Amino acid sequence: MNREALEAYLTGTYAAAADRPWARYPDYVVFRHTGNRKWFALVMRIPGSRLGLTGDGLLDVVNVKCDPLLIGSFRELPGIYPAYHMNKGNWLSVSLEEAGDETIKVLINMSYDLTAPGKRKGGGGF
């Protein structure tokens, strides 16, 4: 999935507007719940080295919240890494080039549910 398709999916499926809160990082886009303003997706273009990859290339990733009981299993899949610049016990960084579209959608949906208004901190019961 490319970045444009992901952003269209996020705005269309979740009725979330793209928010660019950092002027210094115009490629960073936050998607939030309208009710509680919590993030459920953060789209970024970062150096692969930030995820432990070799080389100097940039890649598009989306950070998503994940059920802590499932995070280890998801990290075994191609293109899924411990979160860049977020709590690695609760968040994942997902490469848009490497991970499959369906995996990305499943993870975004989980993140949306985990950050929904009324959810307790640390909860994730499925």
PDB file of C-alpha atoms in Angstrom:
ATOM      1  CA  MET A   1       0.000   0.000   0.000  1.00  0.00           C
ATOM      2  CA  ASN A   2       1.422   3.383  -0.826  1.00  0.00           C
ATOM      3  CA  ARG A   3       1.150   6.415   1.402  1.00  0.00           C
ATOM      4  CA  GLU A   4      -1.566   8.140  -0.648  1.00  0.00           C
ATOM      5  CA  ALA A   5      -3.735   5.007  -0.618  1.00  0.00           C
ATOM      6  CA  LEU A   6      -3.242   4.630   3.135  1.00  0.00           C
ATOM      7  CA  GLU A   7      -4.218   8.229   3.845  1.00  0.00           C
ATOM      8  CA  ALA A   8      -7.295   7.895   1.620  1.00  0.00           C
ATOM      9  CA  TYR A   9      -8.230   4.670   3.433  1.00  0.00           C
ATOM     10  CA  LEU A  10      -7.843   6.330   6.848  1.00  0.00           C
ATOM     11  CA  THR A  11      -9.911   9.391   5.997  1.00  0.00           C
ATOM     12  CA  GLY A  12     -12.577   7.384   4.189  1.00  0.00           C
ATOM     13  CA  THR A  13     -12.951   4.488   6.599  1.00  0.00           C
ATOM     14  CA  TYR A  14     -12.581   6.285   9.915  1.00  0.00           C
ATOM     15  CA  ALA A  15     -13.743   9.818   9.043  1.00  0.00           C
ATOM     16  CA  ALA A  16     -10.487  11.127  10.495  1.00  0.00           C
ATOM     17  CA  ALA A  17      -8.853  14.252   9.159  1.00  0.00           C
ATOM     18  CA  ALA A  18      -5.116  14.337   8.513  1.00  0.00           C
ATOM     19  CA  ASP A  19      -3.344  16.473  11.097  1.00  0.00           C
ATOM     20  CA  ARG A  20       0.212  17.720  10.601  1.00  0.00           C
ATOM     21  CA  PRO A  21       1.119  18.971  14.084  1.00  0.00           C
ATOM     22  CA  TRP A  22       4.854  19.478  13.479  1.00  0.00           C
ATOM     23  CA  ALA A  23       6.005  22.132  11.021  1.00  0.00           C
ATOM     24  CA  ARG A  24       9.512  20.681  11.246  1.00  0.00           C
ATOM     25  CA  TYR A  25       8.217  17.288  10.013  1.00  0.00           C
ATOM     26  CA  PRO A  26       5.733  17.937   7.207  1.00  0.00           C
ATOM     27  CA  ASP A  27       5.797  14.229   6.218  1.00  0.00           C
ATOM     28  CA  TYR A  28       4.433  13.192   9.634  1.00  0.00           C
ATOM     29  CA  VAL A  29       0.644  12.885   9.599  1.00  0.00           C
ATOM     30  CA  VAL A  30      -1.468  12.055  12.651  1.00  0.00           C
ATOM     31  CA  PHE A  31      -4.940  10.515  12.473  1.00  0.00           C
ATOM     32  CA  ARG A  32      -7.049  10.943  15.611  1.00  0.00           C
ATOM     33  CA  HIS A  33     -10.441  10.047  16.999  1.00  0.00           C
ATOM     34  CA  THR A  34     -12.754  13.016  16.818  1.00  0.00           C
ATOM     35  CA  GLY A  35     -14.221  12.295  20.267  1.00  0.00           C
ATOM     36  CA  ASN A  36     -11.124  11.995  22.445  1.00  0.00           C
ATOM     37  CA  ARG A  37      -8.401  13.278  20.071  1.00  0.00           C
ATOM     38  CA  LYS A  38      -6.273  10.170  20.726  1.00  0.00           C
ATOM     39  CA  TRP A  39      -4.012   9.059  17.907  1.00  0.00           C
ATOM     40  CA  PHE A  40      -4.720   5.757  16.239  1.00  0.00           C
ATOM     41  CA  ALA A  41      -2.283   6.135  13.329  1.00  0.00           C
ATOM     42  CA  LEU A  42       0.871   8.141  12.739  1.00  0.00           C
ATOM     43  CA  VAL A  43       2.204   8.078   9.172  1.00  0.00           C
ATOM     44  CA  MET A  44       5.872   9.014   8.765  1.00  0.00           C
ATOM     45  CA  ARG A  45       8.747   8.894   6.307  1.00  0.00           C
ATOM     46  CA  ILE A  46      11.812   7.836   8.294  1.00  0.00           C
ATOM     47  CA  PRO A  47      15.298   6.431   7.668  1.00  0.00           C
ATOM     48  CA  GLY A  48      15.216   2.642   7.722  1.00  0.00           C
ATOM     49  CA  SER A  49      18.119   2.745  10.162  1.00  0.00           C
ATOM     50  CA  ARG A  50      15.662   3.983  12.810  1.00  0.00           C
ATOM     51  CA  LEU A  51      14.078   0.537  12.635  1.00  0.00           C
ATOM     52  CA  GLY A  52      17.389  -1.323  12.640  1.00  0.00           C
ATOM     53  CA  LEU A  53      17.570  -1.732   8.867  1.00  0.00           C
ATOM     54  CA  THR A  54      20.787  -1.252   6.920  1.00  0.00           C
ATOM     55  CA  GLY A  55      21.228   1.480   4.352  1.00  0.00           C
ATOM     56  CA  ASP A  56      20.326   5.132   4.195  1.00  0.00           C
ATOM     57  CA  GLY A  57      16.992   4.841   2.405  1.00  0.00           C
ATOM     58  CA  LEU A  58      13.773   6.411   3.623  1.00  0.00           C
ATOM     59  CA  LEU A  59      10.624   4.394   4.053  1.00  0.00           C
ATOM     60  CA  ASP A  60       7.003   5.186   4.758  1.00  0.00           C
ATOM     61  CA  VAL A  61       5.639   3.635   7.932  1.00  0.00           C
ATOM     62  CA  VAL A  62       2.492   3.846   9.976  1.00  0.00           C
ATOM     63  CA  ASN A  63       2.665   3.566  13.757  1.00  0.00           C
ATOM     64  CA  VAL A  64      -0.312   1.754  15.258  1.00  0.00           C
ATOM     65  CA  LYS A  65      -1.297   0.699  18.753  1.00  0.00           C
ATOM     66  CA  CYS A  66      -1.431  -3.064  19.249  1.00  0.00           C
ATOM     67  CA  ASP A  67      -2.795  -5.386  21.909  1.00  0.00           C
ATOM     68  CA  PRO A  68       0.275  -6.181  24.050  1.00  0.00           C
ATOM     69  CA  LEU A  69      -0.653  -9.892  23.965  1.00  0.00           C
ATOM     70  CA  LEU A  70      -0.399  -9.904  20.158  1.00  0.00           C
ATOM     71  CA  ILE A  71       2.528  -7.568  19.594  1.00  0.00           C
ATOM     72  CA  GLY A  72       5.177 -10.312  19.584  1.00  0.00           C
ATOM     73  CA  SER A  73       3.304 -12.347  16.985  1.00  0.00           C
ATOM     74  CA  PHE A  74       2.844  -9.366  14.703  1.00  0.00           C
ATOM     75  CA  ARG A  75       6.551  -8.505  14.961  1.00  0.00           C
ATOM     76  CA  GLU A  76       7.307 -11.860  13.352  1.00  0.00           C
ATOM     77  CA  LEU A  77       5.583 -10.765  10.133  1.00  0.00           C
ATOM     78  CA  PRO A  78       7.479  -9.065   7.288  1.00  0.00           C
ATOM     79  CA  GLY A  79       7.555  -5.283   7.508  1.00  0.00           C
ATOM     80  CA  ILE A  80       6.482  -4.998  11.144  1.00  0.00           C
ATOM     81  CA  TYR A  81       8.937  -3.517  13.638  1.00  0.00           C
ATOM     82  CA  PRO A  82       9.102  -2.257  17.207  1.00  0.00           C
ATOM     83  CA  ALA A  83       7.642   1.228  17.100  1.00  0.00           C
ATOM     84  CA  TYR A  84       9.833   4.141  16.177  1.00  0.00           C
ATOM     85  CA  HIS A  85       9.587   6.887  18.788  1.00  0.00           C
ATOM     86  CA  MET A  86       6.671   5.275  20.668  1.00  0.00           C
ATOM     87  CA  ASN A  87       6.215   2.782  23.509  1.00  0.00           C
ATOM     88  CA  LYS A  88       7.497  -0.466  22.015  1.00  0.00           C
ATOM     89  CA  GLY A  89       5.304  -2.555  24.318  1.00  0.00           C
ATOM     90  CA  ASN A  90       2.112  -1.080  22.879  1.00  0.00           C
ATOM     91  CA  TRP A  91       2.933   0.290  19.432  1.00  0.00           C
ATOM     92  CA  LEU A  92       4.295  -1.061  16.147  1.00  0.00           C
ATOM     93  CA  SER A  93       5.866   0.581  13.112  1.00  0.00           C
ATOM     94  CA  VAL A  94       4.559  -0.982   9.911  1.00  0.00           C
ATOM     95  CA  SER A  95       6.404  -0.539   6.607  1.00  0.00           C
ATOM     96  CA  LEU A  96       3.918   0.345   3.885  1.00  0.00           C
ATOM     97  CA  GLU A  97       6.125  -1.316   1.267  1.00  0.00           C
ATOM     98  CA  GLU A  98       6.795  -4.569   3.088  1.00  0.00           C
ATOM     99  CA  ALA A  99       3.598  -5.393   4.985  1.00  0.00           C
ATOM    100  CA  GLY A 100       0.547  -6.623   3.120  1.00  0.00           C
ATOM    101  CA  ASP A 101      -2.470  -4.376   2.680  1.00  0.00           C
ATOM    102  CA  GLU A 102      -4.754  -6.662   4.707  1.00  0.00           C
ATOM    103  CA  THR A 103      -2.266  -6.829   7.582  1.00  0.00           C
ATOM    104  CA  ILE A 104      -2.034  -3.034   7.593  1.00  0.00           C
ATOM    105  CA  LYS A 105      -5.829  -2.720   7.672  1.00  0.00           C
ATOM    106  CA  VAL A 106      -6.171  -5.257  10.510  1.00  0.00           C
ATOM    107  CA  LEU A 107      -3.568  -3.407  12.561  1.00  0.00           C
ATOM    108  CA  ILE A 108      -5.150  -0.006  11.905  1.00  0.00           C
ATOM    109  CA  ASN A 109      -8.553  -1.320  12.916  1.00  0.00           C
ATOM    110  CA  MET A 110      -7.100  -2.755  16.132  1.00  0.00           C
ATOM    111  CA  SER A 111      -5.369   0.546  16.857  1.00  0.00           C
ATOM    112  CA  TYR A 112      -8.601   2.439  16.218  1.00  0.00           C
ATOM    113  CA  ASP A 113     -10.485   0.176  18.642  1.00  0.00           C
ATOM    114  CA  LEU A 114      -7.774   0.313  21.322  1.00  0.00           C
ATOM    115  CA  THR A 115      -7.707   4.111  21.300  1.00  0.00           C
ATOM    116  CA  ALA A 116     -11.462   4.631  21.041  1.00  0.00           C
ATOM    117  CA  PRO A 117     -13.254   6.904  23.510  1.00  0.00           C
ATOM    118  CA  GLY A 118     -14.120   5.021  26.689  1.00  0.00           C
ATOM    119  CA  LYS A 119     -11.255   2.512  26.422  1.00  0.00           C
ATOM    120  CA  ARG A 120      -9.281   2.035  29.613  1.00  0.00           C
ATOM    121  CA  LYS A 121      -5.535   2.500  29.554  1.00  0.00           C
ATOM    122  CA  GLY A 122      -3.714  -0.734  28.906  1.00  0.00           C
ATOM    123  CA  GLY A 123      -6.913  -2.496  27.923  1.00  0.00           C
ATOM    124  CA  GLY A 124      -7.119  -4.437  24.753  1.00  0.00           C
ATOM    125  CA  GLY A 125      -9.473  -7.279  25.411  1.00  0.00           C
ATOM    126  CA  PHE A 126     -10.484  -9.106  22.291  1.00  0.00           C
TER     127      PHE A 126
END
